[in-house]
Amino acid sequence: MDPLKHKIQALADTLVDHPWHNGVTITVHDQMTGKGYNVGAGQLDAKKPYFATGATKLYVTAILMQLVAEGAIALDVPFMSYLDDCRNGCRLCAELHVLDGVDYSHQITVRHLMSHQSGLGDFFIYKHSARSVQHAIAEGIDTGWTFADVIQRTRSHGAICPPGTGRRANYTDTNYHLLGKVIEGVEGKTFAEVFDTRIAKRLGLSSTYVYCDPADRRPLNLMSKANEITIPLSMASFQSDGGVVTTARESMMFLRAFFEGYLFDVPTLLGHCNWRPMFYPSEFGLGLMRLKVPLWMMAPHRWREPWTMFKRVEPLFGQIGLGGTFLFHAPKAGVYVAGTVNQMADPARAVKFLLKTIEATQAHRTAGQYRAATSLSPG
């Protein structure tokens, strides 16, 4: 086995040995060497479907940027302009964002939603700025919800701040659920149909789709600590804020297409990114997360290789999901990583896993370059 693949496999096997994991998978692409590696452990491999959860938002960003390029959507137009219901009097979304007696609902733009600057509360987990992953689905309680439920819950949870204000990016699944409805309003199709046309078929992805049928048992069940949970009604309700199913192999195909310009103009997206702090050590721009991990956070995981202790961790761009899924590009390191640790309760496990994999890839490349240089030296 290739030394790098052996190293990554060992990292995956270590995770699966823990009772919190029923499967772990990662696909790596080294831009410098052109080599790719597929690793799986437990019930996951590179071709086994899993729930992308929050990483779905990166797919939504790609679709929105396509629509922006086509002139079908403008970033600074109020999102309600694109909703079918709101074209007929805004009955459903009336007073969605009210703060201190002022209704800001009609001031929320597509840009605000994409950058988590809408100021809306969250219909799902986060209420105001309090962070908690305690939710009924974490206990295996399966319930579905409609768009009307999303609106009602968001309204009842209350707004955080006026749209476009605040130093931080205030994460809320509501933002991307609304963006899914924007896409549907513009395209005149369901989000699943748009996704299939603009992402799956365009890239030739046969195992990547929006989860809509609760009877579908293809994706591996998520883990919540040591419990495997079956929540098909909930997963079918997420749609644009967490409902994509994919595989490690196909998520890598999407990730490379995203950053290499096969789906939209990447410089345009990056030019619109006004980075704001979100969950430490992450920042959020326009539909894109930037992860800047400090040295002290990685130090406890480098003690076996002390020569790496003070090596800088380069910024990563992409998205991570509550289910331990990740889609990231490390441009300075020249590495792409995509996969999941399939664990709801501790997303940090995914971050550690992908960072160790990126560092192992860089170390392997450097060692290869050293061996090549040595073999070419005189004598």
mmCIF file of C-alpha atoms in Angstrom:
data_model
loop_
_atom_site.group_PDB
_atom_site.id
_atom_site.type_symbol
_atom_site.label_atom_id
_atom_site.label_comp_id
_atom_site.label_asym_id
_atom_site.label_seq_id
_atom_site.Cartn_x
_atom_site.Cartn_y
_atom_site.Cartn_z
ATOM 1 C CA MET A 1 0.000 0.000 0.000
ATOM 2 C CA ASP A 2 1.149 3.532 -0.793
ATOM 3 C CA PRO A 3 2.686 5.055 2.394
ATOM 4 C CA LEU A 4 0.343 8.053 2.316
ATOM 5 C CA LYS A 5 -2.757 5.920 1.845
ATOM 6 C CA HIS A 6 -1.549 3.704 4.680
ATOM 7 C CA LYS A 7 -1.207 6.796 6.920
ATOM 8 C CA ILE A 8 -4.683 8.104 6.062
ATOM 9 C CA GLN A 9 -6.168 4.627 6.482
ATOM 10 C CA ALA A 10 -4.638 4.440 9.957
ATOM 11 C CA LEU A 11 -6.274 7.767 10.870
ATOM 12 C CA ALA A 12 -9.663 6.497 9.645
ATOM 13 C CA ASP A 13 -9.286 3.147 11.407
ATOM 14 C CA THR A 14 -8.474 4.914 14.682
ATOM 15 C CA LEU A 15 -11.713 6.886 14.453
ATOM 16 C CA VAL A 16 -13.825 3.828 13.619
ATOM 17 C CA ASP A 17 -12.380 1.998 16.608
ATOM 18 C CA HIS A 18 -14.262 4.538 18.742
ATOM 19 C CA PRO A 19 -17.911 3.627 19.499
ATOM 20 C CA TRP A 20 -19.060 7.025 18.175
ATOM 21 C CA HIS A 21 -18.339 6.082 14.550
ATOM 22 C CA ASN A 22 -20.076 3.562 12.308
ATOM 23 C CA GLY A 23 -18.151 4.706 9.256
ATOM 24 C CA VAL A 24 -15.483 7.171 8.129
ATOM 25 C CA THR A 25 -14.407 8.063 4.601
ATOM 26 C CA ILE A 26 -12.192 10.623 2.914
ATOM 27 C CA THR A 27 -11.051 11.341 -0.625
ATOM 28 C CA VAL A 28 -7.873 13.371 -1.149
ATOM 29 C CA HIS A 29 -6.531 15.059 -4.255
ATOM 30 C CA ASP A 30 -2.974 16.426 -4.345
ATOM 31 C CA GLN A 31 -2.799 19.215 -6.927
ATOM 32 C CA MET A 32 0.999 19.164 -6.965
ATOM 33 C CA THR A 33 1.362 15.494 -7.905
ATOM 34 C CA GLY A 34 -2.044 14.905 -9.493
ATOM 35 C CA LYS A 35 -2.547 11.851 -7.285
ATOM 36 C CA GLY A 36 -5.792 10.951 -5.541
ATOM 37 C CA TYR A 37 -6.514 8.696 -2.588
ATOM 38 C CA ASN A 38 -9.763 7.072 -1.468
ATOM 39 C CA VAL A 39 -10.002 5.750 2.075
ATOM 40 C CA GLY A 40 -12.871 4.178 3.968
ATOM 41 C CA ALA A 41 -13.366 2.447 7.302
ATOM 42 C CA GLY A 42 -16.291 0.795 9.039
ATOM 43 C CA GLN A 43 -19.466 0.942 6.943
ATOM 44 C CA LEU A 44 -18.213 3.698 4.620
ATOM 45 C CA ASP A 45 -15.994 3.709 1.572
ATOM 46 C CA ALA A 46 -15.559 6.135 -1.330
ATOM 47 C CA LYS A 47 -18.743 4.906 -3.069
ATOM 48 C CA LYS A 48 -21.127 4.462 -0.120
ATOM 49 C CA PRO A 49 -23.771 7.258 0.113
ATOM 50 C CA TYR A 50 -24.006 9.413 3.243
ATOM 51 C CA PHE A 51 -25.828 12.587 4.267
ATOM 52 C CA ALA A 52 -23.891 15.739 3.385
ATOM 53 C CA THR A 53 -25.884 17.688 6.061
ATOM 54 C CA GLY A 54 -24.603 21.302 6.285
ATOM 55 C CA ALA A 55 -22.077 20.820 3.461
ATOM 56 C CA THR A 56 -25.170 21.026 1.239
ATOM 57 C CA LYS A 57 -24.789 24.813 1.453
ATOM 58 C CA LEU A 58 -21.761 24.710 -0.852
ATOM 59 C CA TYR A 59 -23.890 23.089 -3.570
ATOM 60 C CA VAL A 60 -26.521 25.791 -3.060
ATOM 61 C CA THR A 61 -23.840 28.461 -3.453
ATOM 62 C CA ALA A 62 -22.781 26.960 -6.786
ATOM 63 C CA ILE A 63 -26.372 27.026 -8.097
ATOM 64 C CA LEU A 64 -26.924 30.603 -6.936
ATOM 65 C CA MET A 65 -23.708 31.816 -8.567
ATOM 66 C CA GLN A 66 -24.811 30.194 -11.823
ATOM 67 C CA LEU A 67 -28.111 32.074 -11.604
ATOM 68 C CA VAL A 68 -26.304 35.319 -10.792
ATOM 69 C CA ALA A 69 -24.073 34.873 -13.852
ATOM 70 C CA GLU A 70 -27.174 34.284 -15.992
ATOM 71 C CA GLY A 71 -28.826 37.452 -14.694
ATOM 72 C CA ALA A 72 -31.704 35.492 -13.149
ATOM 73 C CA ILE A 73 -30.794 36.598 -9.608
ATOM 74 C CA ALA A 74 -29.174 39.773 -8.251
ATOM 75 C CA LEU A 75 -27.364 39.586 -4.927
ATOM 76 C CA ASP A 76 -28.673 42.888 -3.595
ATOM 77 C CA VAL A 77 -32.333 42.383 -4.462
ATOM 78 C CA PRO A 78 -34.682 41.434 -1.568
ATOM 79 C CA PHE A 79 -35.075 37.671 -1.519
ATOM 80 C CA MET A 80 -38.867 37.991 -1.288
ATOM 81 C CA SER A 81 -38.889 39.273 -4.869
ATOM 82 C CA TYR A 82 -38.130 35.735 -6.009
ATOM 83 C CA LEU A 83 -40.650 33.823 -3.887
ATOM 84 C CA ASP A 84 -43.928 32.789 -5.479
ATOM 85 C CA ASP A 85 -45.862 33.433 -2.271
ATOM 86 C CA CYS A 86 -44.388 36.890 -1.860
ATOM 87 C CA ARG A 87 -45.274 37.873 -5.405
ATOM 88 C CA ASN A 88 -48.874 37.443 -4.291
ATOM 89 C CA GLY A 89 -48.836 39.666 -1.231
ATOM 90 C CA CYS A 90 -46.176 38.147 1.032
ATOM 91 C CA ARG A 91 -48.766 36.397 3.155
ATOM 92 C CA LEU A 92 -46.502 33.608 4.352
ATOM 93 C CA CYS A 93 -43.396 35.697 5.052
ATOM 94 C CA ALA A 94 -45.168 38.689 6.583
ATOM 95 C CA GLU A 95 -43.317 40.049 9.630
ATOM 96 C CA LEU A 96 -40.643 37.370 9.353
ATOM 97 C CA HIS A 97 -37.970 39.735 10.716
ATOM 98 C CA VAL A 98 -39.279 42.138 13.368
ATOM 99 C CA LEU A 99 -36.898 43.719 15.866
ATOM 100 C CA ASP A 100 -37.804 46.399 18.411
ATOM 101 C CA GLY A 101 -41.077 46.990 16.619
ATOM 102 C CA VAL A 102 -39.465 47.531 13.198
ATOM 103 C CA ASP A 103 -40.215 45.109 10.337
ATOM 104 C CA TYR A 104 -37.027 44.485 8.337
ATOM 105 C CA SER A 105 -38.388 41.521 6.365
ATOM 106 C CA HIS A 106 -38.414 43.311 2.992
ATOM 107 C CA GLN A 107 -34.828 44.521 3.466
ATOM 108 C CA ILE A 108 -33.265 41.048 3.553
ATOM 109 C CA THR A 109 -31.374 40.461 0.296
ATOM 110 C CA VAL A 110 -30.001 37.336 -1.349
ATOM 111 C CA ARG A 111 -26.532 38.506 -0.279
ATOM 112 C CA HIS A 112 -27.652 38.730 3.356
ATOM 113 C CA LEU A 113 -28.922 35.148 3.260
ATOM 114 C CA MET A 114 -25.834 33.761 1.531
ATOM 115 C CA SER A 115 -23.468 35.468 3.982
ATOM 116 C CA HIS A 116 -25.460 34.689 7.157
ATOM 117 C CA GLN A 117 -26.114 38.397 7.621
ATOM 118 C CA SER A 118 -29.912 38.300 7.482
ATOM 119 C CA GLY A 119 -30.291 38.753 11.230
ATOM 120 C CA LEU A 120 -32.957 36.021 11.294
ATOM 121 C CA GLY A 121 -33.278 33.517 14.090
ATOM 122 C CA ASP A 122 -32.896 29.809 13.339
ATOM 123 C CA PHE A 123 -35.828 27.470 12.835
ATOM 124 C CA PHE A 124 -33.761 24.394 13.701
ATOM 125 C CA ILE A 125 -31.014 24.528 16.336
ATOM 126 C CA TYR A 126 -29.752 28.008 17.120
ATOM 127 C CA LYS A 127 -31.924 30.517 18.892
ATOM 128 C CA HIS A 128 -30.461 34.023 18.875
ATOM 129 C CA SER A 129 -26.706 33.712 19.514
ATOM 130 C CA ALA A 130 -26.908 30.763 21.910
ATOM 131 C CA ARG A 131 -25.148 27.694 20.532
ATOM 132 C CA SER A 132 -26.471 24.245 21.238
ATOM 133 C CA VAL A 133 -26.589 20.987 19.312
ATOM 134 C CA GLN A 134 -29.358 19.645 21.502
ATOM 135 C CA HIS A 135 -32.267 18.807 19.261
ATOM 136 C CA ALA A 136 -34.876 16.091 19.050
ATOM 137 C CA ILE A 137 -33.174 14.423 16.097
ATOM 138 C CA ALA A 138 -30.018 13.939 18.170
ATOM 139 C CA GLU A 139 -32.139 11.666 20.343
ATOM 140 C CA GLY A 140 -33.443 9.797 17.313
ATOM 141 C CA ILE A 141 -36.858 11.488 17.362
ATOM 142 C CA ASP A 142 -37.925 11.731 13.731
ATOM 143 C CA THR A 143 -40.325 14.465 12.639
ATOM 144 C CA GLY A 144 -40.857 16.275 9.368
ATOM 145 C CA TRP A 145 -41.642 19.924 8.666
ATOM 146 C CA THR A 146 -42.895 22.134 5.858
ATOM 147 C CA PHE A 147 -41.790 25.518 4.548
ATOM 148 C CA ALA A 148 -44.663 27.067 6.514
ATOM 149 C CA ASP A 149 -43.248 25.430 9.660
ATOM 150 C CA VAL A 150 -39.808 26.891 8.908
ATOM 151 C CA ILE A 151 -41.282 30.386 8.597
ATOM 152 C CA GLN A 152 -43.399 30.049 11.739
ATOM 153 C CA ARG A 153 -40.504 28.764 13.845
ATOM 154 C CA THR A 154 -38.131 31.438 12.544
ATOM 155 C CA ARG A 155 -40.641 34.156 13.337
ATOM 156 C CA SER A 156 -41.295 32.792 16.830
ATOM 157 C CA HIS A 157 -37.577 32.471 17.650
ATOM 158 C CA GLY A 158 -37.140 36.182 17.030
ATOM 159 C CA ALA A 159 -34.603 38.233 15.091
ATOM 160 C CA ILE A 160 -30.994 38.798 16.164
ATOM 161 C CA CYS A 161 -30.098 42.107 14.501
ATOM 162 C CA PRO A 162 -31.097 44.256 11.489
ATOM 163 C CA PRO A 163 -30.048 42.756 8.128
ATOM 164 C CA GLY A 164 -26.485 43.489 7.083
ATOM 165 C CA THR A 165 -25.420 44.703 10.521
ATOM 166 C CA GLY A 166 -23.399 43.008 13.192
ATOM 167 C CA ARG A 167 -19.712 42.169 13.235
ATOM 168 C CA ARG A 168 -20.282 38.429 13.116
ATOM 169 C CA ALA A 169 -21.878 36.047 10.653
ATOM 170 C CA ASN A 170 -24.891 34.693 12.535
ATOM 171 C CA TYR A 171 -25.367 31.125 11.346
ATOM 172 C CA THR A 172 -28.933 30.008 10.751
ATOM 173 C CA ASP A 173 -30.266 27.135 8.674
ATOM 174 C CA THR A 174 -33.219 29.378 7.863
ATOM 175 C CA ASN A 175 -31.032 31.413 5.491
ATOM 176 C CA TYR A 176 -30.303 28.505 3.187
ATOM 177 C CA HIS A 177 -33.783 27.051 3.455
ATOM 178 C CA LEU A 178 -35.044 30.389 2.130
ATOM 179 C CA LEU A 179 -32.400 30.361 -0.609
ATOM 180 C CA GLY A 180 -33.735 26.996 -1.731
ATOM 181 C CA LYS A 181 -37.136 28.628 -2.162
ATOM 182 C CA VAL A 182 -35.511 31.485 -4.076
ATOM 183 C CA ILE A 183 -34.015 28.924 -6.471
ATOM 184 C CA GLU A 184 -37.397 27.223 -6.851
ATOM 185 C CA GLY A 185 -39.136 30.545 -7.504
ATOM 186 C CA VAL A 186 -36.646 31.529 -10.201
ATOM 187 C CA GLU A 187 -36.449 28.156 -11.922
ATOM 188 C CA GLY A 188 -40.090 27.119 -11.570
ATOM 189 C CA LYS A 189 -39.004 23.647 -10.437
ATOM 190 C CA THR A 190 -38.398 21.874 -7.140
ATOM 191 C CA PHE A 191 -34.990 22.312 -5.555
ATOM 192 C CA ALA A 192 -34.293 18.610 -6.143
ATOM 193 C CA GLU A 193 -34.992 18.996 -9.872
ATOM 194 C CA VAL A 194 -32.791 22.081 -10.159
ATOM 195 C CA PHE A 195 -30.016 20.331 -8.250
ATOM 196 C CA ASP A 196 -30.198 17.319 -10.534
ATOM 197 C CA THR A 197 -29.927 19.482 -13.664
ATOM 198 C CA ARG A 198 -27.368 22.065 -12.536
ATOM 199 C CA ILE A 199 -25.102 19.879 -10.384
ATOM 200 C CA ALA A 200 -25.592 16.123 -10.658
ATOM 201 C CA LYS A 201 -26.135 15.721 -14.408
ATOM 202 C CA ARG A 202 -23.696 18.478 -15.335
ATOM 203 C CA LEU A 203 -20.900 16.693 -13.443
ATOM 204 C CA GLY A 204 -22.021 13.130 -14.115
ATOM 205 C CA LEU A 205 -22.775 12.358 -10.474
ATOM 206 C CA SER A 206 -24.939 9.242 -10.251
ATOM 207 C CA SER A 207 -25.033 8.898 -6.444
ATOM 208 C CA THR A 208 -25.467 12.565 -5.488
ATOM 209 C CA TYR A 209 -29.017 13.849 -5.060
ATOM 210 C CA VAL A 210 -31.412 15.711 -2.772
ATOM 211 C CA TYR A 211 -32.980 13.386 -0.218
ATOM 212 C CA CYS A 212 -36.771 13.606 -0.683
ATOM 213 C CA ASP A 213 -38.127 10.094 -0.059
ATOM 214 C CA PRO A 214 -38.218 8.927 3.592
ATOM 215 C CA ALA A 215 -38.373 5.352 2.301
ATOM 216 C CA ASP A 216 -34.902 5.769 0.747
ATOM 217 C CA ARG A 217 -32.428 3.715 2.810
ATOM 218 C CA ARG A 218 -29.338 4.163 0.630
ATOM 219 C CA PRO A 219 -27.486 6.701 2.836
ATOM 220 C CA LEU A 220 -25.727 5.395 5.950
ATOM 221 C CA ASN A 221 -27.524 6.359 9.158
ATOM 222 C CA LEU A 222 -25.991 9.220 11.108
ATOM 223 C CA MET A 223 -24.406 8.707 14.515
ATOM 224 C CA SER A 224 -25.300 10.810 17.563
ATOM 225 C CA LYS A 225 -22.543 10.004 20.052
ATOM 226 C CA ALA A 226 -22.706 6.205 20.411
ATOM 227 C CA ASN A 227 -26.222 5.900 18.978
ATOM 228 C CA GLU A 228 -27.047 5.221 15.355
ATOM 229 C CA ILE A 229 -30.190 7.183 14.538
ATOM 230 C CA THR A 230 -32.792 6.734 11.807
ATOM 231 C CA ILE A 231 -34.423 10.077 10.943
ATOM 232 C CA PRO A 232 -35.658 9.915 7.323
ATOM 233 C CA LEU A 233 -38.564 12.358 7.827
ATOM 234 C CA SER A 234 -36.199 14.989 9.210
ATOM 235 C CA MET A 235 -33.577 14.463 6.508
ATOM 236 C CA ALA A 236 -36.216 14.722 3.770
ATOM 237 C CA SER A 237 -37.356 18.053 5.269
ATOM 238 C CA PHE A 238 -33.983 19.818 5.176
ATOM 239 C CA GLN A 239 -33.621 20.114 1.397
ATOM 240 C CA SER A 240 -31.392 23.133 0.577
ATOM 241 C CA ASP A 241 -29.995 23.608 4.068
ATOM 242 C CA GLY A 242 -28.829 20.031 4.640
ATOM 243 C CA GLY A 243 -30.588 17.488 2.457
ATOM 244 C CA VAL A 244 -27.994 16.388 -0.100
ATOM 245 C CA VAL A 245 -26.822 12.769 -0.230
ATOM 246 C CA THR A 246 -23.414 12.066 -1.768
ATOM 247 C CA THR A 247 -20.320 9.865 -1.655
ATOM 248 C CA ALA A 248 -16.713 10.762 -0.894
ATOM 249 C CA ARG A 249 -15.710 10.135 -4.495
ATOM 250 C CA GLU A 250 -18.493 12.266 -5.970
ATOM 251 C CA SER A 251 -18.153 15.026 -3.392
ATOM 252 C CA MET A 252 -14.519 15.352 -4.501
ATOM 253 C CA MET A 253 -15.666 15.652 -8.111
ATOM 254 C CA PHE A 254 -18.018 18.456 -7.080
ATOM 255 C CA LEU A 255 -15.409 20.167 -4.870
ATOM 256 C CA ARG A 256 -12.847 20.334 -7.660
ATOM 257 C CA ALA A 257 -15.473 21.535 -10.143
ATOM 258 C CA PHE A 258 -16.506 24.235 -7.642
ATOM 259 C CA PHE A 259 -13.014 25.692 -7.126
ATOM 260 C CA GLU A 260 -11.636 25.032 -10.604
ATOM 261 C CA GLY A 261 -14.357 27.021 -12.359
ATOM 262 C CA TYR A 262 -16.398 24.303 -14.053
ATOM 263 C CA LEU A 263 -19.660 25.461 -12.461
ATOM 264 C CA PHE A 264 -19.294 29.269 -12.207
ATOM 265 C CA ASP A 265 -16.676 32.032 -12.111
ATOM 266 C CA VAL A 266 -14.805 31.533 -8.837
ATOM 267 C CA PRO A 267 -13.055 34.971 -8.760
ATOM 268 C CA THR A 268 -16.506 36.599 -8.857
ATOM 269 C CA LEU A 269 -17.540 34.681 -5.727
ATOM 270 C CA LEU A 270 -14.286 35.417 -3.883
ATOM 271 C CA GLY A 271 -14.557 39.087 -4.830
ATOM 272 C CA HIS A 272 -17.884 39.269 -2.983
ATOM 273 C CA CYS A 273 -16.551 37.606 0.181
ATOM 274 C CA ASN A 274 -16.507 39.996 3.123
ATOM 275 C CA TRP A 275 -15.150 37.608 5.758
ATOM 276 C CA ARG A 276 -16.757 37.777 9.190
ATOM 277 C CA PRO A 277 -16.091 35.584 12.238
ATOM 278 C CA MET A 278 -18.594 32.799 12.789
ATOM 279 C CA PHE A 279 -17.796 29.749 14.944
ATOM 280 C CA TYR A 280 -14.185 29.957 16.103
ATOM 281 C CA PRO A 281 -11.910 29.398 14.228
ATOM 282 C CA SER A 282 -14.136 29.790 11.160
ATOM 283 C CA GLU A 283 -15.178 32.839 9.146
ATOM 284 C CA PHE A 284 -17.921 33.162 6.556
ATOM 285 C CA GLY A 285 -17.947 35.085 3.299
ATOM 286 C CA LEU A 286 -20.534 34.737 0.512
ATOM 287 C CA GLY A 287 -21.717 31.138 0.636
ATOM 288 C CA LEU A 288 -18.247 30.023 1.626
ATOM 289 C CA MET A 289 -16.513 29.175 4.904
ATOM 290 C CA ARG A 290 -12.864 29.985 5.622
ATOM 291 C CA LEU A 291 -11.231 27.888 8.330
ATOM 292 C CA LYS A 292 -8.143 29.399 9.995
ATOM 293 C CA VAL A 293 -6.925 26.965 12.641
ATOM 294 C CA PRO A 294 -4.364 28.419 15.093
ATOM 295 C CA LEU A 295 -1.148 26.599 16.005
ATOM 296 C CA TRP A 296 -2.201 25.999 19.606
ATOM 297 C CA MET A 297 -5.283 24.117 18.461
ATOM 298 C CA MET A 298 -3.234 21.622 16.437
ATOM 299 C CA ALA A 299 -0.315 21.284 18.875
ATOM 300 C CA PRO A 300 -1.915 18.519 21.022
ATOM 301 C CA HIS A 301 -2.273 16.382 17.882
ATOM 302 C CA ARG A 302 1.327 16.832 16.739
ATOM 303 C CA TRP A 303 3.237 15.535 19.732
ATOM 304 C CA ARG A 304 4.129 12.298 17.929
ATOM 305 C CA GLU A 305 5.784 14.402 15.216
ATOM 306 C CA PRO A 306 7.366 17.291 17.176
ATOM 307 C CA TRP A 307 9.117 18.677 14.096
ATOM 308 C CA THR A 308 5.679 19.798 12.853
ATOM 309 C CA MET A 309 4.751 21.506 16.129
ATOM 310 C CA PHE A 310 5.243 25.057 14.872
ATOM 311 C CA LYS A 311 4.216 24.527 11.272
ATOM 312 C CA ARG A 312 1.577 27.033 10.226
ATOM 313 C CA VAL A 313 -1.884 25.706 9.343
ATOM 314 C CA GLU A 314 -2.860 27.267 6.028
ATOM 315 C CA PRO A 315 -6.447 28.567 5.561
ATOM 316 C CA LEU A 316 -9.044 26.176 4.155
ATOM 317 C CA PHE A 317 -12.036 27.168 2.025
ATOM 318 C CA GLY A 318 -15.245 25.172 1.778
ATOM 319 C CA GLN A 319 -17.940 23.962 4.138
ATOM 320 C CA ILE A 320 -18.458 21.630 7.081
ATOM 321 C CA GLY A 321 -21.703 20.014 8.188
ATOM 322 C CA LEU A 322 -23.245 19.118 11.521
ATOM 323 C CA GLY A 323 -23.030 15.438 10.573
ATOM 324 C CA GLY A 324 -19.227 15.586 10.428
ATOM 325 C CA THR A 325 -19.114 16.084 6.647
ATOM 326 C CA PHE A 326 -16.505 18.294 5.026
ATOM 327 C CA LEU A 327 -15.641 19.792 1.644
ATOM 328 C CA PHE A 328 -12.438 21.838 1.749
ATOM 329 C CA HIS A 329 -9.730 23.187 -0.518
ATOM 330 C CA ALA A 330 -6.362 24.191 0.960
ATOM 331 C CA PRO A 331 -5.026 26.343 -1.938
ATOM 332 C CA LYS A 332 -1.587 27.071 -0.467
ATOM 333 C CA ALA A 333 -1.090 23.423 0.441
ATOM 334 C CA GLY A 334 -2.473 22.360 -2.938
ATOM 335 C CA VAL A 335 -4.802 19.760 -1.425
ATOM 336 C CA TYR A 336 -8.514 18.979 -1.677
ATOM 337 C CA VAL A 337 -10.290 16.851 0.957
ATOM 338 C CA ALA A 338 -13.881 15.581 0.963
ATOM 339 C CA GLY A 339 -15.655 13.057 3.162
ATOM 340 C CA THR A 340 -17.294 12.511 6.529
ATOM 341 C CA VAL A 341 -16.771 11.121 10.012
ATOM 342 C CA ASN A 342 -20.583 10.720 10.215
ATOM 343 C CA GLN A 343 -20.934 12.049 13.762
ATOM 344 C CA MET A 344 -23.454 14.732 14.789
ATOM 345 C CA ALA A 345 -22.244 15.461 18.303
ATOM 346 C CA ASP A 346 -18.640 16.535 17.679
ATOM 347 C CA PRO A 347 -17.796 18.302 14.358
ATOM 348 C CA ALA A 348 -14.271 18.945 15.706
ATOM 349 C CA ARG A 349 -13.481 15.288 14.977
ATOM 350 C CA ALA A 350 -13.948 15.996 11.285
ATOM 351 C CA VAL A 351 -11.677 19.065 11.428
ATOM 352 C CA LYS A 352 -8.878 17.134 13.159
ATOM 353 C CA PHE A 353 -9.189 14.281 10.681
ATOM 354 C CA LEU A 354 -9.051 16.454 7.573
ATOM 355 C CA LEU A 355 -6.195 18.616 8.897
ATOM 356 C CA LYS A 356 -4.102 15.557 9.762
ATOM 357 C CA THR A 357 -4.795 14.212 6.276
ATOM 358 C CA ILE A 358 -3.716 17.455 4.604
ATOM 359 C CA GLU A 359 -0.511 17.552 6.649
ATOM 360 C CA ALA A 360 0.217 13.907 5.860
ATOM 361 C CA THR A 361 -0.252 14.659 2.157
ATOM 362 C CA GLN A 362 2.181 17.576 2.311
ATOM 363 C CA ALA A 363 4.740 15.538 4.256
ATOM 364 C CA HIS A 364 4.489 12.663 1.778
ATOM 365 C CA ARG A 365 4.984 15.056 -1.130
ATOM 366 C CA THR A 366 8.031 16.658 0.519
ATOM 367 C CA ALA A 367 9.549 13.248 1.249
ATOM 368 C CA GLY A 368 9.013 12.237 -2.371
ATOM 369 C CA GLN A 369 10.703 15.384 -3.619
ATOM 370 C CA TYR A 370 13.636 14.758 -1.275
ATOM 371 C CA ARG A 371 14.023 11.168 -2.499
ATOM 372 C CA ALA A 372 13.871 12.323 -6.107
ATOM 373 C CA ALA A 373 16.501 15.007 -5.512
ATOM 374 C CA THR A 374 18.772 12.547 -3.685
ATOM 375 C CA SER A 375 18.525 9.985 -6.469
ATOM 376 C CA LEU A 376 19.593 12.614 -9.010
ATOM 377 C CA SER A 377 22.544 13.896 -6.985
ATOM 378 C CA PRO A 378 26.107 13.043 -8.163
ATOM 379 C CA GLY A 379 27.790 9.968 -6.739
#
